[in-house]
mmCIF file of C-alpha atoms in Angstrom:
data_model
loop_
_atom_site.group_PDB
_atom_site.id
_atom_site.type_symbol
_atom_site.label_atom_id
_atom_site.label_comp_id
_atom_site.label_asym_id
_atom_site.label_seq_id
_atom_site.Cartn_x
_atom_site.Cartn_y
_atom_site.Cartn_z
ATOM 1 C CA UNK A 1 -76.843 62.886 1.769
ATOM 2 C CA UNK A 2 -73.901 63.650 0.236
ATOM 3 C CA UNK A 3 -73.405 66.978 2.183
ATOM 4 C CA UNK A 4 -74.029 65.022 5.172
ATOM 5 C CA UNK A 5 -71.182 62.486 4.382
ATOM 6 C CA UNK A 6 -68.960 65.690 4.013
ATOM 7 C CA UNK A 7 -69.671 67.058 7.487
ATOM 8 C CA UNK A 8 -69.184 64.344 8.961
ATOM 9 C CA UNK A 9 -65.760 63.612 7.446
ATOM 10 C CA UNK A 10 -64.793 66.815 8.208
ATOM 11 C CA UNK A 11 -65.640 66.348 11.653
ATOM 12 C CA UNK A 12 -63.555 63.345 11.845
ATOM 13 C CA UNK A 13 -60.597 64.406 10.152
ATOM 14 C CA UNK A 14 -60.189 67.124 12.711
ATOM 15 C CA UNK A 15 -61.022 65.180 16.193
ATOM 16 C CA UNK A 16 -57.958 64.408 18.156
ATOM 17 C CA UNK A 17 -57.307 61.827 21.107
ATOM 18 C CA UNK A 18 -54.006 62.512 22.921
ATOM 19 C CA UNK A 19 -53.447 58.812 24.611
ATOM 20 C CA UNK A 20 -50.884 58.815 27.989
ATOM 21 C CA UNK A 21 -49.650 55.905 29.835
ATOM 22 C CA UNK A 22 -48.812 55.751 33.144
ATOM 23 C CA UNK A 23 -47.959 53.538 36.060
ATOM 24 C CA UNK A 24 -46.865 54.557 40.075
ATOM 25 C CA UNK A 25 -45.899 57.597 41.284
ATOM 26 C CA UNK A 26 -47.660 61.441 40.189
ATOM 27 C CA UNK A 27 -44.163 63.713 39.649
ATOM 28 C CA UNK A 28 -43.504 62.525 35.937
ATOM 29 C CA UNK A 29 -47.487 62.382 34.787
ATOM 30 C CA UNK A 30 -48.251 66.285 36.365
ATOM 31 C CA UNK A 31 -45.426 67.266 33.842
ATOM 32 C CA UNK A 32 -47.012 65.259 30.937
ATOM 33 C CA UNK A 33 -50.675 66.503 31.823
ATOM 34 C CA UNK A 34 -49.573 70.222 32.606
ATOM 35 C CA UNK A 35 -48.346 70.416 29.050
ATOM 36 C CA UNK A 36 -51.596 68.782 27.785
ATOM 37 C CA UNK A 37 -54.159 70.844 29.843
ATOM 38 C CA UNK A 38 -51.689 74.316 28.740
ATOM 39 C CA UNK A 39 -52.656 73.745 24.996
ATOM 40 C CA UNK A 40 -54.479 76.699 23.493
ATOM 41 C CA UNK A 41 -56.045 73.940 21.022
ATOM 42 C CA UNK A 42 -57.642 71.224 23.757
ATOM 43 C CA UNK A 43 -57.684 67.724 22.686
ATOM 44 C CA UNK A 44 -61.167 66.439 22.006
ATOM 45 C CA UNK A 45 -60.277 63.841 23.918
ATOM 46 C CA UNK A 46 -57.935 62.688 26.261
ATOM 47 C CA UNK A 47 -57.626 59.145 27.276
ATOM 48 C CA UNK A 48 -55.491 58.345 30.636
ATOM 49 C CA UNK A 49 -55.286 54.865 31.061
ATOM 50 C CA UNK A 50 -53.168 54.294 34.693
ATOM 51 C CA UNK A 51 -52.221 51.788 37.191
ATOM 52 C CA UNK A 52 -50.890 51.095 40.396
ATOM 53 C CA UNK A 53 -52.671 54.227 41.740
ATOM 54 C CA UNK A 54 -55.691 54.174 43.969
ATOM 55 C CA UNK A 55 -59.201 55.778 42.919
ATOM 56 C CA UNK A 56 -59.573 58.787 44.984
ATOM 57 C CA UNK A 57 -55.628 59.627 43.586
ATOM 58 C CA UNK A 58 -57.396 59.392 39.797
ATOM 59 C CA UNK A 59 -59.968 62.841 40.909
ATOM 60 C CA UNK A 60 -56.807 65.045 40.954
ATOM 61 C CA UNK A 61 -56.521 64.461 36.375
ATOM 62 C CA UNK A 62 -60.425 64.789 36.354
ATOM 63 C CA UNK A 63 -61.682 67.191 33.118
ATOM 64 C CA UNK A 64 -64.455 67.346 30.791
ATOM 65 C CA UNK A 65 -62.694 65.953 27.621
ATOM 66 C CA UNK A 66 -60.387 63.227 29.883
ATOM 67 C CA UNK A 67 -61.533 59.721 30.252
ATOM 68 C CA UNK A 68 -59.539 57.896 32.786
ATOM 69 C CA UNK A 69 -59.206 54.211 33.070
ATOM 70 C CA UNK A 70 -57.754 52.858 36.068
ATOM 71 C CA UNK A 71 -55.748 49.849 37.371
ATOM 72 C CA UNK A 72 -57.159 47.708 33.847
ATOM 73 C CA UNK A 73 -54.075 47.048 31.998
ATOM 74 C CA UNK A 74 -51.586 44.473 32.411
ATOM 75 C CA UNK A 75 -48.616 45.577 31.014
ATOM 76 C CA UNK A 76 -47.845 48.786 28.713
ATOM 77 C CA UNK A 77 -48.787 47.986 25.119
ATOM 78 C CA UNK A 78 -51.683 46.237 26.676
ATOM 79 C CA UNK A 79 -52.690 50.045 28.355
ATOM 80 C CA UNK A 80 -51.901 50.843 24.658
ATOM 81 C CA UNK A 81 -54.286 48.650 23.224
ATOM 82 C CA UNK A 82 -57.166 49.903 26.142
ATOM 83 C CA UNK A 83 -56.872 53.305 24.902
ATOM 84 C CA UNK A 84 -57.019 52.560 21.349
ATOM 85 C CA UNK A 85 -60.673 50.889 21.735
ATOM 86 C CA UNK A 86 -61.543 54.471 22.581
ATOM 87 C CA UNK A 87 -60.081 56.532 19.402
ATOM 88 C CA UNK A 88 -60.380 54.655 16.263
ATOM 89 C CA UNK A 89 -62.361 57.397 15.060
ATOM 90 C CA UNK A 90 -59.665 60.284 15.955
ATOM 91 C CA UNK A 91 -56.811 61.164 14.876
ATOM 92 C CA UNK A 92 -54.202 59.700 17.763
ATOM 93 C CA UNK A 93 -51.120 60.687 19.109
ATOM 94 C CA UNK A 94 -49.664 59.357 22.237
ATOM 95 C CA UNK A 95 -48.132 61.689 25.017
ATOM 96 C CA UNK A 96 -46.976 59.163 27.534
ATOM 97 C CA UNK A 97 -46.213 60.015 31.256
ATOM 98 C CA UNK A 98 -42.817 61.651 31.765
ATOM 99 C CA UNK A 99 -43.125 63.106 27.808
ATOM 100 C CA UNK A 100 -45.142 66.617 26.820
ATOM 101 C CA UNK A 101 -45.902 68.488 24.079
ATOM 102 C CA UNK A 102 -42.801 71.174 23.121
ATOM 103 C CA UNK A 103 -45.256 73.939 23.366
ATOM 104 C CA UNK A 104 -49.003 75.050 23.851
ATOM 105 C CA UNK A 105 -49.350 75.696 20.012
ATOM 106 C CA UNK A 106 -48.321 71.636 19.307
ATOM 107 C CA UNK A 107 -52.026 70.093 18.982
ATOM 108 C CA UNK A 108 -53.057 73.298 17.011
ATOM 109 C CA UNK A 109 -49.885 72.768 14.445
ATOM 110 C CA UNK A 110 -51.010 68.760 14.400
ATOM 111 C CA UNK A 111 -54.535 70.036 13.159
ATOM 112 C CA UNK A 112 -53.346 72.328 10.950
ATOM 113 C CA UNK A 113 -51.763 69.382 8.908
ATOM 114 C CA UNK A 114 -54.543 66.437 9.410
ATOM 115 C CA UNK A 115 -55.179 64.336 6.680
ATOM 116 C CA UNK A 116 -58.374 61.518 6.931
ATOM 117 C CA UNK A 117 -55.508 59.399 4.738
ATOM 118 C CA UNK A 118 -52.279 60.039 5.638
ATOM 119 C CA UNK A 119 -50.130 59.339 9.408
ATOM 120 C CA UNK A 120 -47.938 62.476 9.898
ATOM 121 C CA UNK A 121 -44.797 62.568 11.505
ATOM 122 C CA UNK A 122 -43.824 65.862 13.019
ATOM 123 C CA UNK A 123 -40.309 66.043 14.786
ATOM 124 C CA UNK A 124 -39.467 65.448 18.623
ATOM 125 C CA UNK A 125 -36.793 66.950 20.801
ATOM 126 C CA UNK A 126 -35.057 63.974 22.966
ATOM 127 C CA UNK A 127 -34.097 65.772 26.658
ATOM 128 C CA UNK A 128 -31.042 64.163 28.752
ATOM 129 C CA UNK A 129 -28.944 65.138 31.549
ATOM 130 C CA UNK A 130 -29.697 69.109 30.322
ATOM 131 C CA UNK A 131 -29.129 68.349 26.646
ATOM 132 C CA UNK A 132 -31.277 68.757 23.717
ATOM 133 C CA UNK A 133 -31.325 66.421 20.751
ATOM 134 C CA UNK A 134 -32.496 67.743 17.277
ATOM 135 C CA UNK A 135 -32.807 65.659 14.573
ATOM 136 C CA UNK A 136 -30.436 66.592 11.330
ATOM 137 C CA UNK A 137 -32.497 66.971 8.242
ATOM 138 C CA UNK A 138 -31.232 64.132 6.524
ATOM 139 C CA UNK A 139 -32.247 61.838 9.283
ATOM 140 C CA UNK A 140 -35.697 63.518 9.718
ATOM 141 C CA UNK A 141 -36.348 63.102 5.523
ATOM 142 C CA UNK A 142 -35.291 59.007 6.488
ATOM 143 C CA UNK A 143 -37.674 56.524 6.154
ATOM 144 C CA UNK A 144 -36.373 55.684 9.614
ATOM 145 C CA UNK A 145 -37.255 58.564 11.541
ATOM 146 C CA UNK A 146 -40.657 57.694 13.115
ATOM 147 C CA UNK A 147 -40.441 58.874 16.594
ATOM 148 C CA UNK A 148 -43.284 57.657 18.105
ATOM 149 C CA UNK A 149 -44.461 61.089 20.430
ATOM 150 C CA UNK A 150 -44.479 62.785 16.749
ATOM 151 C CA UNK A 151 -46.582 60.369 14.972
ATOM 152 C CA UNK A 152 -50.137 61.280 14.181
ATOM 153 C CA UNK A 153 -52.335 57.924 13.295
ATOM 154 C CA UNK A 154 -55.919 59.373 11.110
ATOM 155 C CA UNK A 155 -58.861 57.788 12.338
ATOM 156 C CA UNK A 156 -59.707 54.377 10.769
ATOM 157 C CA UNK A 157 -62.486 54.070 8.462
ATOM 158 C CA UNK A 158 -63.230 50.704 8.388
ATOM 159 C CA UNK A 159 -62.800 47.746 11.316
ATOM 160 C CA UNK A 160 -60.770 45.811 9.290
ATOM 161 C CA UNK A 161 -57.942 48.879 9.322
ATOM 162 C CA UNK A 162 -57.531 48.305 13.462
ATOM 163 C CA UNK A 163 -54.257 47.892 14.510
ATOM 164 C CA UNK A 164 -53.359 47.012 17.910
ATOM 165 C CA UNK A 165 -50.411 46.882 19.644
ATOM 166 C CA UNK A 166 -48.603 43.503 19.743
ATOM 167 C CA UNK A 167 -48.321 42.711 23.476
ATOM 168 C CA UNK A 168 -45.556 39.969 23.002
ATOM 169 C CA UNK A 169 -43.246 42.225 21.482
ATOM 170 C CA UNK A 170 -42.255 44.338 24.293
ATOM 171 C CA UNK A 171 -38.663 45.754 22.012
ATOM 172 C CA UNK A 172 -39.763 47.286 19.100
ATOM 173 C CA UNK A 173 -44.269 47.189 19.071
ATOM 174 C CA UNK A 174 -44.028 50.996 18.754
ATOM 175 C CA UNK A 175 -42.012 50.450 15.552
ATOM 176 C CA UNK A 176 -43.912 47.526 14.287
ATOM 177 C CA UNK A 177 -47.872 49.692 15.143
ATOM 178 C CA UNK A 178 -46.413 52.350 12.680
ATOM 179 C CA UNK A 179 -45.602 50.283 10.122
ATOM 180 C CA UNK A 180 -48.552 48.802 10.069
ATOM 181 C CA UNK A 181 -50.453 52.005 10.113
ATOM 182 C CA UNK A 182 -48.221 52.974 7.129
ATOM 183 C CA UNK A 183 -49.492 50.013 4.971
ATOM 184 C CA UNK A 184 -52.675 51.402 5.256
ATOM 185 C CA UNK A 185 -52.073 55.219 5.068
ATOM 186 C CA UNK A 186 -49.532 57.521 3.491
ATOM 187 C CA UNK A 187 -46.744 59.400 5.329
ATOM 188 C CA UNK A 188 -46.753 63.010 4.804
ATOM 189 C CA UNK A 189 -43.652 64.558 7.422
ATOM 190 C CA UNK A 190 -44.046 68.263 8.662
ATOM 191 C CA UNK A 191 -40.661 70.067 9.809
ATOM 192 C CA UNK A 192 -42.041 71.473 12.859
ATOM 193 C CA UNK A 193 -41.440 70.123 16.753
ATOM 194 C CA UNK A 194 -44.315 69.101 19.019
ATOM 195 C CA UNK A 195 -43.314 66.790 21.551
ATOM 196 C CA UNK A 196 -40.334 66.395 24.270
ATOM 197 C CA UNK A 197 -39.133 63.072 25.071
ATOM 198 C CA UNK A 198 -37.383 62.557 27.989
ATOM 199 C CA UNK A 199 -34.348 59.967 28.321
ATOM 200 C CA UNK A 200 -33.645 57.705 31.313
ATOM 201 C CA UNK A 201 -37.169 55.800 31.501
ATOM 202 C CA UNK A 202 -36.286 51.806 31.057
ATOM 203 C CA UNK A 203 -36.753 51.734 27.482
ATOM 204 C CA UNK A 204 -33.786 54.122 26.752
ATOM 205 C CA UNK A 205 -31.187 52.319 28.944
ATOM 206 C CA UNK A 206 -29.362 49.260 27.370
ATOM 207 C CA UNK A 207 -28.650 45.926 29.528
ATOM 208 C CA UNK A 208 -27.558 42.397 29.263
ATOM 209 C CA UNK A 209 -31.282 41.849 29.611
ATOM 210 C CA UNK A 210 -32.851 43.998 26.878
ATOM 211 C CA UNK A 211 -29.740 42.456 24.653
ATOM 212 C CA UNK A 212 -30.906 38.749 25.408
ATOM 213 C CA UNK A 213 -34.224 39.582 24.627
ATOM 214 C CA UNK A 214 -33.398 41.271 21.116
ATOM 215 C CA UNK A 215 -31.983 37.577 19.787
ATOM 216 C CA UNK A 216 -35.387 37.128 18.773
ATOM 217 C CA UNK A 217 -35.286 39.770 16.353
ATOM 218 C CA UNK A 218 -31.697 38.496 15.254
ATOM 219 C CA UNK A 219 -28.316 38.184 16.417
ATOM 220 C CA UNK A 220 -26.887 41.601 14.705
ATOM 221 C CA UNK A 221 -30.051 43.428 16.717
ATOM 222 C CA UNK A 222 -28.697 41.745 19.708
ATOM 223 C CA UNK A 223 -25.470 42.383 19.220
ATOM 224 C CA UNK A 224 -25.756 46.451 19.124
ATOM 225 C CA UNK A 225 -27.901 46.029 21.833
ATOM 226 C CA UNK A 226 -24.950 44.822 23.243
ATOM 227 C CA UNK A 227 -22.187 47.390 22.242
ATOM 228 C CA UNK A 228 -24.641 49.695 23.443
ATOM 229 C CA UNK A 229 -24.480 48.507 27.046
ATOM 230 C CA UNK A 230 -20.754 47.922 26.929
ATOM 231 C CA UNK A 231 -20.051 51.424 26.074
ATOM 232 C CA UNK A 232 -23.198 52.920 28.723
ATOM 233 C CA UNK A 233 -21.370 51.061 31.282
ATOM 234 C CA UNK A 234 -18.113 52.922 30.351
ATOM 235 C CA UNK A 235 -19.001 56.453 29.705
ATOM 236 C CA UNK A 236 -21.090 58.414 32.163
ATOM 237 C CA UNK A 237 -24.573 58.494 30.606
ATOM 238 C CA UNK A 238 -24.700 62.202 29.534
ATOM 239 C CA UNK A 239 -21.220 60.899 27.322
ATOM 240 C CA UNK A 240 -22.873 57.984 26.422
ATOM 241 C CA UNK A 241 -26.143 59.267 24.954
ATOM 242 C CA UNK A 242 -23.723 61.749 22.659
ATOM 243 C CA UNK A 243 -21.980 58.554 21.177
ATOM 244 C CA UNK A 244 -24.813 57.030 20.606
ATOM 245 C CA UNK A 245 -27.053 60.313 18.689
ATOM 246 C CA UNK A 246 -24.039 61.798 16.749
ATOM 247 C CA UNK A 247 -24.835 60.214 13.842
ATOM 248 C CA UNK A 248 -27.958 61.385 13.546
ATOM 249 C CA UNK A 249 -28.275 63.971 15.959
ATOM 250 C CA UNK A 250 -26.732 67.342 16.983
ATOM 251 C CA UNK A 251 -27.264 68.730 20.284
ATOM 252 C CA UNK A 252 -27.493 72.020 22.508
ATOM 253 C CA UNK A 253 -27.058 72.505 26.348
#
């Protein structure tokens, strides 16, 4: 029995679901799949959940290890929450339309470092307006750093330990999931790049809007929220995103 127990933990802590999200138009989610189906380590599963696309579109993504869910979800964290019904007993990490993996070793360097007890965080390169962002090792060693494309949840033993998404909190749910996760688990960080975010999507420019809607999280939140649209409305936004990573950040055309 107790050999049994050990194969089948085994198993477990090496299964990985890549989740992507998507909604409308192909261009940005042929990127994000092309990096995923180039891996020389396949997923064990991939879950697609995507809307605002019509059924016979969906047969173009269709593969063995990919489950796609269609035109379900009503909103993103609640696509989030979809996929996540599908992989509590993986290890996760989401890849969401527009994003990829850095290279078609990443999912073999994320199972080379699996734990059944620990969330990983591996590093991300952020991609604007033909610059690269690296994080500076001081940042990366942070307890901030947490990018969400780099952060590996283990699978969860137990359905108390299911965390969800929180679909009212449409700032900062990413942050809040991971913390969550990290009550749970440990963090162990590996110094090694495996995904590519790309900047310009709606959650990486500021507005009066997204600045209004952080008062709920407090007036200082709001208020950088705020400086941060002031200056993005000054500076061009290749100037803008350098003021706004040089603390933390150094860059390379």
């Amino acid at each position: 029995m107790k050999g049994l127990l050990k194969k089948v933990r085994k198993m477990l802590k090496n299964r990985i679901a890549v989740i992507t999200i998507h909604k409308g138009g192909f261009k940005e989610l042929f990127k994000t799949i092309r990096s995923i189906n180039n891996q020389i380590s396949e997923p064990d599963i991939h879950i697609l959940v995507i809307s605002k696309i019509g059924y016979q579109h969906a047969k173009f993504f269709e593969k063995k290890n990919r489950k796609i869910i269609i035109n379900k979800d009503k909103s993103l964290y609640n696509a989030m929450n979809i996929a996540l019904n599908f992989s509590f007993d993986y290890n996760v990490v989401f890849v969401n339309s527009g994003d990829e993996f850095s290279s078609k070793h990443s999912i073999k360097r994320i199972k080379a470092n699996l734990s059944l007890n620990k969330c990983l965080v591996f590093k991300t390169k952020i991609i604007g307006n033909q610059i690269i962002y690296y994080p500076k090792k001081k940042f990366f060693l942070s307890k901030i750093y947490k990018p969400h494309p780099s952060f590996i949840r283990p699978p969860i033993k137990k359905n108390i330990d299911k965390i969800f998404f929180n679909e009212k909190n449409n700032i900062t749910a990413d942050a809040e999931w991971m913390e969550k996760n990290l009550r749970i688990f440990k963090l162990k960080k590996i110094d090694c790049y495996i995904s590519n975010f790309y900047l310009g999507g709606t959650t990486t420019v500021p507005t009066l809007k997204s600045a209004i809607q952080r008062l709920k999280y407090g007036i200082l939140n709001s208020f950088k929220e705020l400086i941060k649209c002031f200056i993005f409305n000054i500076f061009n936004k290749k100037d803008f995103y350098k003021i706004i990573f040089s603390k933390n950040f150094y860059y390379k055309k």
